[in-house]
C-alpha cells in the first residue's frame, strides 16, 4: 500500500474508533465506565509486562542499556534549542495529561475536596513511576536512535524481545489508545455540557437524553470536532498544537488563580495549595507556550492563536450581551425533539 494509502487507512480506522467511543458514551454511562476500567487494566498489565521484560534483559546482562546510559553516549546527537526543548516537553507532558480529566468530573466524586487531590497525587505518582520503568525497559534493547525513529515504540520493543509474538504489543498499544480515547470522550463531553449549562455555549449542549441520562448533544459535538481535526493533521502535529492550546489556557487559569489568592484571600477554597506551586507551574506554562514560537515561529501557531482569539467574536455578542437569534431557538427546539433530550440540573 502506498504512503498516501496508508495515511488514509490509518485516518479511517481512527475515525471508526472515534465513532465507537462516542456511541459507547452516548448509549450508557455505566457501559463507558466499564469499558474504561477494562482497557485501563489491559494498559497497566501491558506496561507491567514491558517492565518485567526489561528487568529480565538487565539480569541477562544487556549491553545495549550499558551503552545507552554511558555518559558519553547518553546525549549523543541531541539537538538543543528552545524550540526542540519546548516541543519535547509538550509531547512528554501530553503523556501525563490525564490528570486534568479528573477536574472535569468533580461533581460526580464523593467528597471531592478530599478525593480529588488524593486521586491526582496517587495517579500521577504511579503513572510517573510506571512510565519511567517502561522507558528504562525500552532502552535495554533499543538505542535512542531506534527509539526516536520508531512510530510505535512498544511494538518495536515487542518485535525485538518477543520475536514472532511481537504482534501482542501491537494489540496492547491499540487497546491503550482506545482506552485513552474513551476516557477523553467521557471527560471532554462534560466540558461542553457544563460550559453550556453556564451559558457559554448553545443551550442544546447542556441537555441530556431523557432515557439514557447521557449528555448526548455534547458528545455528538465533541465527535464532530474530533473528526474535523483528524482530517488535515498527523499525530505529531495534533499533539503539538493541542498541547500548545492546553498550556495556553493553563497559563490563563493559573494567572486568575494567583490573582484571586492575592486579591481575595478570604474566598472559600476547598482545594488549597501553597502559592509557590501555581507560580512555578505558570512559569512553566509561559515557557511551553512561548518557546516554540520564539525559537522557530511557524504559521500554524498563528492559526491556533487566531482560532483562540476568535472566541472573543462569539463571546461579546452572544454571551456578554446575551444576543440570541430567533433561528437559534427554533434549531434548539428541533434538535431537542430529534435527539430526545431535555435540560439537566446537574452534571452526568
Tab-separated table of C-alpha atoms in Angstrom:
chain	number	residue	atom	x	y	z
A	1	UNK	CA	0.000	0.000	0.000
A	2	UNK	CA	1.321	3.462	-0.887
A	3	UNK	CA	2.168	6.030	1.742
A	4	UNK	CA	-0.952	8.163	0.986
A	5	UNK	CA	-2.996	4.967	1.078
A	6	UNK	CA	-1.536	4.039	4.472
A	7	UNK	CA	-2.308	7.502	5.844
A	8	UNK	CA	-5.893	7.301	4.587
A	9	UNK	CA	-6.348	3.829	6.085
A	10	UNK	CA	-4.998	4.979	9.455
A	11	UNK	CA	-7.295	8.018	9.483
A	12	UNK	CA	-10.313	5.924	8.507
A	13	UNK	CA	-9.608	3.491	11.349
A	14	UNK	CA	-9.090	6.439	13.725
A	15	UNK	CA	-12.451	7.886	12.629
A	16	UNK	CA	-14.099	4.494	13.200
A	17	UNK	CA	-12.575	4.316	16.698
A	18	UNK	CA	-13.833	7.825	17.470
A	19	UNK	CA	-17.360	6.848	16.422
A	20	UNK	CA	-17.259	3.658	18.527
A	21	UNK	CA	-16.058	5.571	21.602
A	22	UNK	CA	-18.710	8.231	21.026
A	23	UNK	CA	-21.518	5.666	20.736
A	24	UNK	CA	-20.293	3.879	23.864
A	25	UNK	CA	-20.521	7.096	25.884
A	26	UNK	CA	-23.809	8.171	24.295
A	27	UNK	CA	-25.612	4.885	24.912
A	28	UNK	CA	-24.779	4.262	28.567
A	29	UNK	CA	-22.631	5.915	31.240
A	30	UNK	CA	-22.064	2.643	33.093
A	31	UNK	CA	-21.020	0.940	29.860
A	32	UNK	CA	-18.483	3.707	29.216
A	33	UNK	CA	-17.089	3.332	32.740
A	34	UNK	CA	-16.846	-0.454	32.430
A	35	UNK	CA	-15.045	-0.110	29.110
A	36	UNK	CA	-12.672	2.374	30.724
A	37	UNK	CA	-11.867	0.019	33.593
A	38	UNK	CA	-11.298	-2.944	31.243
A	39	UNK	CA	-8.953	-1.013	28.973
A	40	UNK	CA	-7.172	0.543	31.951
A	41	UNK	CA	-6.446	-2.907	33.368
A	42	UNK	CA	-5.196	-4.040	29.943
A	43	UNK	CA	-2.940	-0.990	29.695
A	44	UNK	CA	-1.438	-1.409	33.164
A	45	UNK	CA	-0.919	-5.131	32.549
A	46	UNK	CA	0.867	-4.381	29.254
A	47	UNK	CA	3.123	-1.759	30.817
A	48	UNK	CA	3.930	-4.086	33.713
A	49	UNK	CA	4.805	-6.819	31.213
A	50	UNK	CA	7.207	-4.423	29.452
A	51	UNK	CA	8.838	-3.529	32.788
A	52	UNK	CA	9.298	-7.210	33.662
A	53	UNK	CA	10.705	-7.886	30.185
A	54	UNK	CA	13.230	-5.098	30.661
A	55	UNK	CA	14.207	-6.468	34.069
A	56	UNK	CA	14.835	-9.878	32.509
A	57	UNK	CA	17.070	-8.269	29.872
A	58	UNK	CA	19.041	-6.447	32.582
A	59	UNK	CA	19.534	-9.697	34.516
A	60	UNK	CA	20.696	-11.348	31.298
A	61	UNK	CA	23.402	-8.684	31.005
A	62	UNK	CA	22.070	-6.417	28.264
A	63	UNK	CA	24.941	-4.467	26.688
A	64	UNK	CA	22.567	-2.032	24.973
A	65	UNK	CA	21.440	-0.439	28.220
A	66	UNK	CA	25.046	-0.062	29.382
A	67	UNK	CA	25.877	1.822	26.184
A	68	UNK	CA	22.703	3.927	26.409
A	69	UNK	CA	23.423	5.040	29.964
A	70	UNK	CA	27.103	5.705	29.349
A	71	UNK	CA	27.753	9.418	29.955
A	72	UNK	CA	29.496	9.832	26.604
A	73	UNK	CA	26.639	8.247	24.642
A	74	UNK	CA	23.620	9.410	26.628
A	75	UNK	CA	23.144	12.720	24.770
A	76	UNK	CA	24.898	11.878	21.514
A	77	UNK	CA	23.208	13.565	18.542
A	78	UNK	CA	20.969	15.674	20.772
A	79	UNK	CA	19.792	18.988	19.318
A	80	UNK	CA	19.237	21.628	21.979
A	81	UNK	CA	17.202	24.758	21.318
A	82	UNK	CA	14.175	26.456	22.823
A	83	UNK	CA	12.027	25.033	20.037
A	84	UNK	CA	13.170	21.411	20.416
A	85	UNK	CA	13.095	21.598	24.219
A	86	UNK	CA	9.608	23.127	24.194
A	87	UNK	CA	8.244	20.526	21.766
A	88	UNK	CA	9.874	17.693	23.700
A	89	UNK	CA	8.267	18.888	26.923
A	90	UNK	CA	4.881	19.392	25.252
A	91	UNK	CA	4.892	15.864	23.854
A	92	UNK	CA	6.256	14.357	27.057
A	93	UNK	CA	3.735	16.138	29.275
A	94	UNK	CA	0.924	15.097	26.936
A	95	UNK	CA	1.529	11.517	28.090
A	96	UNK	CA	0.720	12.597	31.656
A	97	UNK	CA	-2.177	14.897	30.698
A	98	UNK	CA	-4.847	12.581	32.068
A	99	UNK	CA	-4.635	14.292	35.463
A	100	UNK	CA	-6.663	17.237	34.121
A	101	UNK	CA	-9.596	14.963	33.235
A	102	UNK	CA	-10.302	14.445	36.931
A	103	UNK	CA	-11.173	18.126	37.278
A	104	UNK	CA	-13.990	17.730	34.753
A	105	UNK	CA	-15.879	15.143	36.806
A	106	UNK	CA	-15.647	16.658	40.301
A	107	UNK	CA	-19.455	16.816	40.564
A	108	UNK	CA	-19.542	13.041	40.281
A	109	UNK	CA	-16.982	12.443	43.056
A	110	UNK	CA	-17.851	11.739	46.663
A	111	UNK	CA	-16.147	14.315	48.923
A	112	UNK	CA	-14.183	15.890	46.027
A	113	UNK	CA	-12.302	18.208	48.386
A	114	UNK	CA	-10.638	15.079	49.815
A	115	UNK	CA	-10.720	12.562	46.987
A	116	UNK	CA	-9.689	14.818	44.077
A	117	UNK	CA	-6.253	15.822	45.490
A	118	UNK	CA	-5.746	12.259	46.691
A	119	UNK	CA	-6.576	10.814	43.258
A	120	UNK	CA	-4.308	13.294	41.463
A	121	UNK	CA	-1.337	12.637	43.755
A	122	UNK	CA	-1.703	8.854	43.708
A	123	UNK	CA	-2.363	8.631	39.961
A	124	UNK	CA	0.491	10.917	38.903
A	125	UNK	CA	2.951	9.171	41.231
A	126	UNK	CA	2.018	5.704	39.977
A	127	UNK	CA	1.926	6.710	36.302
A	128	UNK	CA	5.256	8.554	36.517
A	129	UNK	CA	6.957	5.583	38.180
A	130	UNK	CA	5.475	3.114	35.704
A	131	UNK	CA	6.340	5.221	32.641
A	132	UNK	CA	9.936	5.734	33.820
A	133	UNK	CA	10.395	1.995	34.305
A	134	UNK	CA	8.871	1.342	30.875
A	135	UNK	CA	11.317	3.762	29.234
A	136	UNK	CA	14.222	2.077	31.013
A	137	UNK	CA	12.916	-1.230	29.660
A	138	UNK	CA	12.853	0.197	26.130
A	139	UNK	CA	16.495	1.222	26.498
A	140	UNK	CA	17.515	-2.330	27.387
A	141	UNK	CA	17.014	-3.410	23.763
A	142	UNK	CA	16.787	-0.176	21.732
A	143	UNK	CA	19.243	2.623	21.071
A	144	UNK	CA	17.993	6.226	21.380
A	145	UNK	CA	18.109	6.490	17.574
A	146	UNK	CA	15.894	3.413	17.182
A	147	UNK	CA	13.552	4.709	19.848
A	148	UNK	CA	13.182	8.113	18.162
A	149	UNK	CA	12.680	6.663	14.678
A	150	UNK	CA	10.023	4.178	15.795
A	151	UNK	CA	6.408	5.165	15.137
A	152	UNK	CA	5.254	2.739	17.861
A	153	UNK	CA	7.967	2.115	20.441
A	154	UNK	CA	6.111	-0.624	22.316
A	155	UNK	CA	5.623	-2.539	19.060
A	156	UNK	CA	9.322	-2.238	18.165
A	157	UNK	CA	10.215	-3.430	21.680
A	158	UNK	CA	7.851	-6.369	21.264
A	159	UNK	CA	9.398	-7.374	17.945
A	160	UNK	CA	12.874	-7.342	19.498
A	161	UNK	CA	12.001	-9.117	22.742
A	162	UNK	CA	9.081	-11.382	21.817
A	163	UNK	CA	10.032	-12.214	18.245
A	164	UNK	CA	7.098	-13.840	16.443
A	165	UNK	CA	4.849	-12.865	19.361
A	166	UNK	CA	5.580	-9.170	18.826
A	167	UNK	CA	2.053	-8.676	17.475
A	168	UNK	CA	0.832	-8.922	21.083
A	169	UNK	CA	2.302	-5.486	21.772
A	170	UNK	CA	0.517	-4.109	18.702
A	171	UNK	CA	-2.772	-5.247	20.211
A	172	UNK	CA	-1.769	-3.822	23.608
A	173	UNK	CA	-0.898	-0.449	22.047
A	174	UNK	CA	-4.253	-0.358	20.249
A	175	UNK	CA	-6.130	-1.189	23.468
A	176	UNK	CA	-4.221	1.525	25.324
A	177	UNK	CA	-5.028	4.110	22.651
A	178	UNK	CA	-8.729	3.240	22.656
A	179	UNK	CA	-8.851	3.409	26.453
A	180	UNK	CA	-7.383	6.911	26.342
A	181	UNK	CA	-9.875	7.863	23.625
A	182	UNK	CA	-12.810	6.579	25.665
A	183	UNK	CA	-11.638	8.458	28.764
A	184	UNK	CA	-11.206	11.649	26.754
A	185	UNK	CA	-14.775	11.389	25.463
A	186	UNK	CA	-16.114	10.741	28.954
A	187	UNK	CA	-14.480	13.890	30.342
A	188	UNK	CA	-14.409	16.086	27.229
A	189	UNK	CA	-18.131	15.763	26.608
A	190	UNK	CA	-18.783	17.008	30.113
A	191	UNK	CA	-16.686	20.130	29.489
A	192	UNK	CA	-19.083	21.185	26.719
A	193	UNK	CA	-22.030	20.096	28.878
A	194	UNK	CA	-21.032	22.288	31.835
A	195	UNK	CA	-19.965	25.210	29.628
A	196	UNK	CA	-23.406	25.203	28.004
A	197	UNK	CA	-25.088	24.909	31.393
A	198	UNK	CA	-23.213	28.043	32.493
A	199	UNK	CA	-24.373	29.885	29.365
A	200	UNK	CA	-21.050	29.835	27.499
A	201	UNK	CA	-22.196	27.506	24.715
A	202	UNK	CA	-25.552	26.816	22.997
A	203	UNK	CA	-28.280	25.525	25.328
A	204	UNK	CA	-28.708	22.300	23.372
A	205	UNK	CA	-25.282	21.134	24.601
A	206	UNK	CA	-26.449	21.364	28.238
A	207	UNK	CA	-29.199	18.803	27.714
A	208	UNK	CA	-29.215	15.081	28.436
A	209	UNK	CA	-31.044	12.153	26.887
A	210	UNK	CA	-34.373	11.641	28.646
A	211	UNK	CA	-33.942	7.858	28.922
A	212	UNK	CA	-30.195	7.163	28.888
A	213	UNK	CA	-29.260	10.195	31.037
A	214	UNK	CA	-26.136	10.875	28.971
A	215	UNK	CA	-25.036	14.297	27.636
A	216	UNK	CA	-25.546	13.099	24.064
A	217	UNK	CA	-25.614	16.537	22.328
A	218	UNK	CA	-22.279	17.500	23.918
A	219	UNK	CA	-20.800	14.129	22.970
A	220	UNK	CA	-22.025	14.463	19.375
A	221	UNK	CA	-20.490	17.947	19.212
A	222	UNK	CA	-17.192	16.564	20.572
A	223	UNK	CA	-17.294	13.802	17.958
A	224	UNK	CA	-17.766	16.268	15.099
A	225	UNK	CA	-14.856	18.437	16.294
A	226	UNK	CA	-12.650	15.345	16.671
A	227	UNK	CA	-13.391	14.178	13.134
A	228	UNK	CA	-12.720	17.643	11.707
A	229	UNK	CA	-9.339	17.860	13.488
A	230	UNK	CA	-8.463	14.373	12.248
A	231	UNK	CA	-8.808	15.273	8.544
A	232	UNK	CA	-5.838	17.638	7.990
A	233	UNK	CA	-3.483	16.702	10.823
A	234	UNK	CA	-0.983	13.972	11.617
A	235	UNK	CA	-0.439	12.653	15.139
A	236	UNK	CA	2.635	14.747	15.964
A	237	UNK	CA	1.034	17.975	14.735
A	238	UNK	CA	-2.193	17.305	16.631
A	239	UNK	CA	-0.258	16.662	19.858
A	240	UNK	CA	1.900	19.782	19.408
A	241	UNK	CA	-0.958	22.170	18.667
A	242	UNK	CA	-3.315	20.622	21.204
A	243	UNK	CA	-0.637	20.835	23.909
A	244	UNK	CA	0.178	24.414	22.893
A	245	UNK	CA	-3.502	25.351	23.249
A	246	UNK	CA	-3.919	23.453	26.522
A	247	UNK	CA	-0.914	25.099	28.179
A	248	UNK	CA	-2.071	28.498	26.899
A	249	UNK	CA	-5.321	28.029	28.819
A	250	UNK	CA	-3.481	26.577	31.819
A	251	UNK	CA	-1.488	29.835	31.930
A	252	UNK	CA	-4.694	31.899	31.870
A	253	UNK	CA	-6.309	29.799	34.614
A	254	UNK	CA	-3.197	29.923	36.800
A	255	UNK	CA	-2.965	33.701	36.358
A	256	UNK	CA	-6.548	34.001	37.585
A	257	UNK	CA	-5.833	31.661	40.492
A	258	UNK	CA	-2.810	33.689	41.620
A	259	UNK	CA	-4.762	36.941	41.263
A	260	UNK	CA	-7.617	35.638	43.420
A	261	UNK	CA	-5.257	34.238	46.070
A	262	UNK	CA	-3.631	37.676	46.395
A	263	UNK	CA	-6.632	39.973	45.980
A	264	UNK	CA	-9.304	37.819	47.638
A	265	UNK	CA	-7.585	35.638	50.234
A	266	UNK	CA	-10.814	35.066	52.206
A	267	UNK	CA	-12.724	33.267	49.464
A	268	UNK	CA	-13.732	29.684	50.387
A	269	UNK	CA	-11.226	27.254	48.878
A	270	UNK	CA	-11.968	23.508	49.095
A	271	UNK	CA	-8.603	22.781	47.421
A	272	UNK	CA	-5.655	24.615	48.944
A	273	UNK	CA	-2.043	24.674	47.744
A	274	UNK	CA	0.895	26.970	48.604
A	275	UNK	CA	1.007	29.921	46.201
A	276	UNK	CA	4.544	28.991	45.124
A	277	UNK	CA	3.170	25.927	43.276
A	278	UNK	CA	0.860	27.819	40.862
A	279	UNK	CA	3.625	30.405	40.342
A	280	UNK	CA	6.092	27.692	39.281
A	281	UNK	CA	3.541	25.984	37.034
A	282	UNK	CA	2.610	29.362	35.491
A	283	UNK	CA	6.271	29.995	34.678
A	284	UNK	CA	6.469	26.544	33.055
A	285	UNK	CA	3.255	27.183	31.097
A	286	UNK	CA	4.555	30.513	29.768
A	287	UNK	CA	7.792	28.833	28.671
A	288	UNK	CA	5.944	25.985	26.934
A	289	UNK	CA	3.738	28.454	25.046
A	290	UNK	CA	6.475	30.893	24.015
A	291	UNK	CA	9.483	28.595	23.432
A	292	UNK	CA	8.313	27.008	20.140
A	293	UNK	CA	7.209	30.408	18.785
A	294	UNK	CA	10.288	32.462	19.685
A	295	UNK	CA	12.913	29.970	18.546
A	296	UNK	CA	11.221	28.685	15.382
A	297	UNK	CA	7.986	30.555	14.539
A	298	UNK	CA	5.584	28.614	12.333
A	299	UNK	CA	2.445	29.855	10.622
A	300	UNK	CA	0.420	27.043	12.236
A	301	UNK	CA	0.868	28.606	15.685
A	302	UNK	CA	-0.596	31.840	14.292
A	303	UNK	CA	-3.628	29.889	13.091
A	304	UNK	CA	-4.043	28.376	16.555
A	305	UNK	CA	-3.751	31.812	18.214
A	306	UNK	CA	-6.279	33.335	15.791
A	307	UNK	CA	-8.668	30.450	16.415
A	308	UNK	CA	-8.428	31.023	20.177
A	309	UNK	CA	-8.926	34.782	19.806
A	310	UNK	CA	-11.904	34.221	17.514
A	311	UNK	CA	-13.768	33.129	20.626
A	312	UNK	CA	-13.927	36.807	21.605
A	313	UNK	CA	-16.007	37.500	18.482
A	314	UNK	CA	-18.543	34.931	19.661
A	315	UNK	CA	-18.325	35.772	23.376
A	316	UNK	CA	-19.040	39.518	23.220
A	317	UNK	CA	-22.384	39.486	21.345
A	318	UNK	CA	-23.777	36.095	22.342
A	319	UNK	CA	-22.500	35.652	25.912
A	320	UNK	CA	-21.785	39.134	27.268
A	321	UNK	CA	-24.725	40.907	25.599
A	322	UNK	CA	-26.851	37.730	25.502
A	323	UNK	CA	-27.963	38.154	21.895
A	324	UNK	CA	-29.960	35.163	20.693
A	325	UNK	CA	-31.169	34.948	17.075
A	326	UNK	CA	-34.681	33.569	16.733
A	327	UNK	CA	-33.396	30.899	14.349
A	328	UNK	CA	-31.194	29.507	17.150
A	329	UNK	CA	-34.232	28.946	19.387
A	330	UNK	CA	-36.022	27.090	16.592
A	331	UNK	CA	-32.932	24.978	15.944
A	332	UNK	CA	-32.644	24.178	19.662
A	333	UNK	CA	-36.273	23.010	19.827
A	334	UNK	CA	-35.842	20.898	16.684
A	335	UNK	CA	-32.671	19.232	17.977
A	336	UNK	CA	-34.238	18.721	21.407
A	337	UNK	CA	-37.124	16.773	19.859
A	338	UNK	CA	-34.940	14.939	17.338
A	339	UNK	CA	-32.341	13.835	19.903
A	340	UNK	CA	-34.887	13.248	22.706
A	341	UNK	CA	-33.026	15.427	25.194
A	342	UNK	CA	-34.088	17.753	27.997
A	343	UNK	CA	-32.361	20.283	30.289
A	344	UNK	CA	-30.374	18.675	33.113
A	345	UNK	CA	-30.000	20.191	36.580
A	346	UNK	CA	-26.626	18.642	37.390
A	347	UNK	CA	-23.608	17.020	35.814
A	348	UNK	CA	-23.820	13.464	34.486
